[in-house]
Short mmCIF file of C-alpha atoms in Angstrom, two decimals:
data_model
loop_
_atom_site.label_atom_id
_atom_site.label_comp_id
_atom_site.label_asym_id
_atom_site.label_seq_id
_atom_site.Cartn_x
_atom_site.Cartn_y
_atom_site.Cartn_z
CA MET A 1 -2.18 22.44 -4.23
CA THR A 2 -5.08 21.40 -6.40
CA THR A 3 -8.16 20.06 -4.73
CA MET A 4 -10.01 17.25 -6.66
CA SER A 5 -13.83 17.28 -6.76
CA MET A 6 -15.04 13.87 -5.44
CA SER A 7 -18.27 11.97 -5.55
CA PRO A 8 -19.29 10.15 -2.38
CA LEU A 9 -17.16 7.17 -1.67
CA ARG A 10 -18.81 3.81 -2.47
CA PRO A 11 -17.72 0.40 -0.92
CA GLY A 12 -14.56 -0.80 -2.35
CA GLU A 13 -13.30 2.53 -3.66
CA VAL A 14 -10.19 4.26 -2.51
CA LEU A 15 -9.99 7.73 -3.72
CA ALA A 16 -7.42 10.74 -3.27
CA GLU A 17 -9.12 13.84 -2.03
CA GLU A 18 -6.11 15.95 -3.20
CA TYR A 19 -3.12 15.41 -5.47
CA LEU A 20 0.13 14.66 -3.85
CA THR A 21 2.48 17.84 -4.30
CA ARG A 22 5.88 17.16 -5.80
CA GLY A 23 9.00 18.93 -4.67
CA GLY A 24 8.98 21.31 -1.86
CA SER A 25 7.00 20.09 1.19
CA LEU A 26 4.76 17.09 1.43
CA SER A 27 1.14 17.89 2.12
CA THR A 28 -1.59 15.92 3.71
CA SER A 29 -2.89 14.44 0.56
CA LEU A 30 -4.10 10.95 0.09
CA GLN A 31 -6.91 9.85 2.46
CA VAL A 32 -8.56 6.52 2.53
CA ASP A 33 -11.96 6.40 4.23
CA SER A 34 -12.09 4.07 7.15
CA VAL A 35 -15.69 3.25 6.32
CA VAL A 36 -14.65 1.99 2.83
CA LEU A 37 -11.94 -0.18 4.30
CA ALA A 38 -14.41 -1.84 6.84
CA GLN A 39 -17.09 -2.36 4.13
CA TYR A 40 -14.61 -3.78 1.63
CA ASN A 41 -13.42 -6.08 4.36
CA GLU A 42 -16.87 -7.67 5.00
CA GLY A 43 -17.74 -5.36 7.84
CA ARG A 44 -14.87 -6.78 10.15
CA THR A 45 -12.86 -4.30 12.14
CA LEU A 46 -9.24 -4.01 11.65
CA SER A 47 -7.23 -6.78 13.57
CA PRO A 48 -4.54 -5.79 15.99
CA VAL A 49 -1.02 -5.10 14.86
CA SER A 50 -1.35 -5.04 11.13
CA GLY A 51 -4.84 -4.26 9.68
CA VAL A 52 -3.56 -2.44 6.63
CA PHE A 53 -0.54 -3.55 4.59
CA ILE A 54 0.88 -0.76 2.29
CA ASN A 55 2.44 -2.41 -0.72
CA TYR A 56 4.48 0.04 -2.97
CA ARG A 57 7.58 0.49 -5.28
CA ALA A 58 10.20 2.68 -3.48
CA LYS A 59 11.32 4.02 -6.96
CA ASP A 60 7.80 4.89 -8.03
CA GLU A 61 6.09 7.67 -6.11
CA PRO A 62 7.45 6.83 -2.61
CA TYR A 63 5.91 10.08 -1.21
CA GLY A 64 2.34 8.79 -2.26
CA ALA A 65 2.97 5.67 0.03
CA ALA A 66 4.35 7.76 2.89
CA ALA A 67 1.23 10.16 2.70
CA ILE A 68 -0.98 7.27 2.67
CA TYR A 69 0.84 5.71 5.77
CA GLN A 70 0.64 9.03 7.61
CA ASP A 71 -3.10 9.58 6.92
CA LEU A 72 -3.82 5.95 7.97
CA ALA A 73 -1.67 5.87 10.93
CA GLY A 74 -3.35 8.99 12.09
CA ARG A 75 -6.89 7.50 11.78
CA PHE A 76 -6.26 3.83 12.93
CA GLY A 77 -2.85 4.27 14.94
CA ALA A 78 0.60 3.27 13.64
CA GLU A 79 0.29 -0.22 15.04
CA GLN A 80 -2.53 -0.86 12.65
CA VAL A 81 -0.66 0.09 9.58
CA PHE A 82 2.37 -1.51 7.96
CA ARG A 83 4.92 0.33 5.65
CA ASP A 84 8.11 -1.53 5.58
CA SER A 85 10.51 1.58 5.75
CA VAL A 86 8.66 2.86 8.79
CA SER A 87 7.27 -0.39 10.62
CA LEU A 88 10.32 -2.71 10.45
CA LYS A 89 12.53 -2.52 13.52
CA PRO A 90 16.32 -2.89 13.26
CA ALA A 91 16.26 -6.42 14.66
CA ASP A 92 13.50 -7.60 12.37
CA GLN A 93 14.27 -10.22 9.86
CA TYR A 94 13.21 -8.65 6.46
CA PRO A 95 11.64 -11.44 4.63
CA ASP A 96 10.09 -13.17 7.49
CA THR A 97 8.67 -9.98 9.13
CA ILE A 98 7.16 -8.87 5.76
CA ARG A 99 5.57 -12.15 5.15
CA ASP A 100 4.15 -12.65 8.72
CA THR A 101 2.71 -9.19 8.74
CA LEU A 102 1.06 -9.61 5.37
CA ARG A 103 -0.56 -12.82 6.54
CA ARG A 104 -2.03 -11.13 9.50
CA SER A 105 -3.39 -8.10 7.47
CA ASP A 106 -6.96 -7.32 6.77
CA VAL A 107 -6.39 -5.49 3.49
CA VAL A 108 -3.43 -4.76 1.28
CA LEU A 109 -3.26 -1.22 -0.40
CA ALA A 110 -1.29 -1.69 -3.66
CA VAL A 111 0.07 1.84 -4.31
CA ILE A 112 0.50 2.25 -7.99
CA GLY A 113 2.46 5.24 -9.48
CA PRO A 114 2.96 5.99 -13.10
CA GLU A 115 6.18 3.83 -13.40
CA TRP A 116 4.82 0.97 -11.36
CA LEU A 117 4.43 -1.33 -14.38
CA THR A 118 7.39 -0.12 -16.49
CA LEU A 119 10.45 0.16 -13.97
CA GLN A 120 13.20 -2.11 -15.03
CA ASP A 121 16.29 -3.79 -13.58
CA GLY A 122 19.70 -3.15 -14.79
CA ASN A 123 19.22 -5.79 -17.45
CA GLY A 124 16.14 -4.10 -18.93
CA THR A 125 13.61 -6.56 -17.46
CA ARG A 126 10.61 -5.13 -15.94
CA LEU A 127 10.56 -5.44 -12.17
CA ILE A 128 6.94 -6.89 -12.12
CA ASP A 129 8.14 -9.77 -14.45
CA ARG A 130 10.77 -10.84 -12.07
CA GLU A 131 9.96 -13.79 -9.82
CA GLU A 132 11.76 -12.30 -6.83
CA ASP A 133 10.09 -8.88 -7.23
CA TRP A 134 8.72 -8.12 -3.63
CA VAL A 135 5.80 -6.00 -4.99
CA ARG A 136 4.65 -8.91 -7.22
CA THR A 137 5.32 -11.34 -4.39
CA GLU A 138 3.30 -9.56 -1.84
CA ILE A 139 0.27 -9.05 -4.00
CA ALA A 140 0.28 -12.77 -5.28
CA ASP A 141 0.59 -13.83 -1.60
CA ALA A 142 -2.41 -11.63 -0.62
CA PHE A 143 -4.36 -13.16 -3.54
CA GLU A 144 -3.47 -16.69 -2.40
CA LEU A 145 -4.48 -15.97 1.25
CA ALA A 146 -7.76 -14.29 -0.01
CA ILE A 147 -6.64 -10.79 1.55
CA PRO A 148 -8.48 -7.96 -0.27
CA VAL A 149 -6.06 -6.07 -2.48
CA LEU A 150 -7.17 -2.45 -3.17
CA PRO A 151 -5.38 -0.57 -6.00
CA VAL A 152 -4.48 3.08 -5.19
CA LEU A 153 -3.62 4.95 -8.34
CA LEU A 154 -1.45 7.95 -7.96
#
């Protein structure tokens, strides 16, 4: 595993302390400093249930989103972090639960891998250009609700 040399964190920054390893085992890799989240969110503490909403493309670096979830759930508790594939329960109504959780979130982490912008559907249309793209919808809803969106580049 390669360790990155990092400068001190400043408000509004989300930095990776180590690169995510591919193949083999998944290491503890991406860490988001709780102080940064609190400062970026105007000093408020995270609200109960869904303080951090993780937005990601399942086909673009899903291990990055998983590592971020693991780290944040370890720091804040799983009830404070929402990642759809882990947080949704079998009886949850997918679209409604996603929207409700997003509305109650304090911050959205938009996990952006190398193919985030270029992934296409079967017709050759970029996913981000489709009105029904969930990643696009979640980010647009967060902006509309004035929920801070922090890009996390992988």
